[in-house]
Amino acid sequence: MPAAPQPRQDHRTPPVVVVMGVSGTGKTTIGPLVAQALGVVYAEGDDFHPAANIAKMSAGVPLDDADRAPWLDAIGAWAAGRGGQGGVVSCSALKRAYRDRLRAAAPGLVFLHLTGDRALIAERMAARKGHFMTSRLLDSQFATLEPLEADEAGAAVDVTPGAEVIAERAVTALRRL
């Protein structure tokens, strides 16, 4: 079993990291592990959704850009309020425009894109219980996904291995930025 990620040892200002990717990639599992390793707080992006968004997704209806705007603004405000303390927040951030909106609110954000094979992610989604995002929306998420571009601060990490390995690789990649 790989060693758990170690807490931050350097004295740089910790970044605010957005753990992004389609539903089922493990943002809620990996985010807290990365936050712990970096010595910063973690915020669950789903907690920023208005009730109407949760109801819509629970009914199997994809959100549109208008639905996402207040959610992205709330996450951006949280990130901007971290004031040099750093933090990790989960947020699908599937489109470049969403990431640009987040960066406009909180310049200097870093993105950790959790990537993986659609079949693996669908299998993981089918196994989880009590989440409002259903696997019926996975195709729309993949269709919407715009991977990080070369000019965006961030790293992509494959989600095939176990959570500890993913978190270790993520922290290593983030520390190289």
PDB file of N, CA and C in Angstrom, residues 30 80 102 115:
ATOM      1  N   ILE A  30     -10.969  12.435  -3.583  1.00  0.00           N
ATOM      2  CA  ILE A  30      -9.594  12.901  -3.774  1.00  0.00           C
ATOM      3  C   ILE A  30      -9.390  14.296  -3.184  1.00  0.00           C
ATOM      4  N   ALA A  80     -11.973  33.140  -3.577  1.00  0.00           N
ATOM      5  CA  ALA A  80     -11.429  34.491  -3.420  1.00  0.00           C
ATOM      6  C   ALA A  80     -11.264  34.848  -1.950  1.00  0.00           C
ATOM      7  N   LEU A 102     -14.461  31.214 -12.796  1.00  0.00           N
ATOM      8  CA  LEU A 102     -13.869  30.981 -11.481  1.00  0.00           C
ATOM      9  C   LEU A 102     -12.582  31.792 -11.317  1.00  0.00           C
ATOM     10  N   THR A 115      -9.205  12.524 -14.577  1.00  0.00           N
ATOM     11  CA  THR A 115      -9.611  11.968 -15.861  1.00  0.00           C
ATOM     12  C   THR A 115      -9.743  10.457 -15.760  1.00  0.00           C
TER      13      THR A 115
END
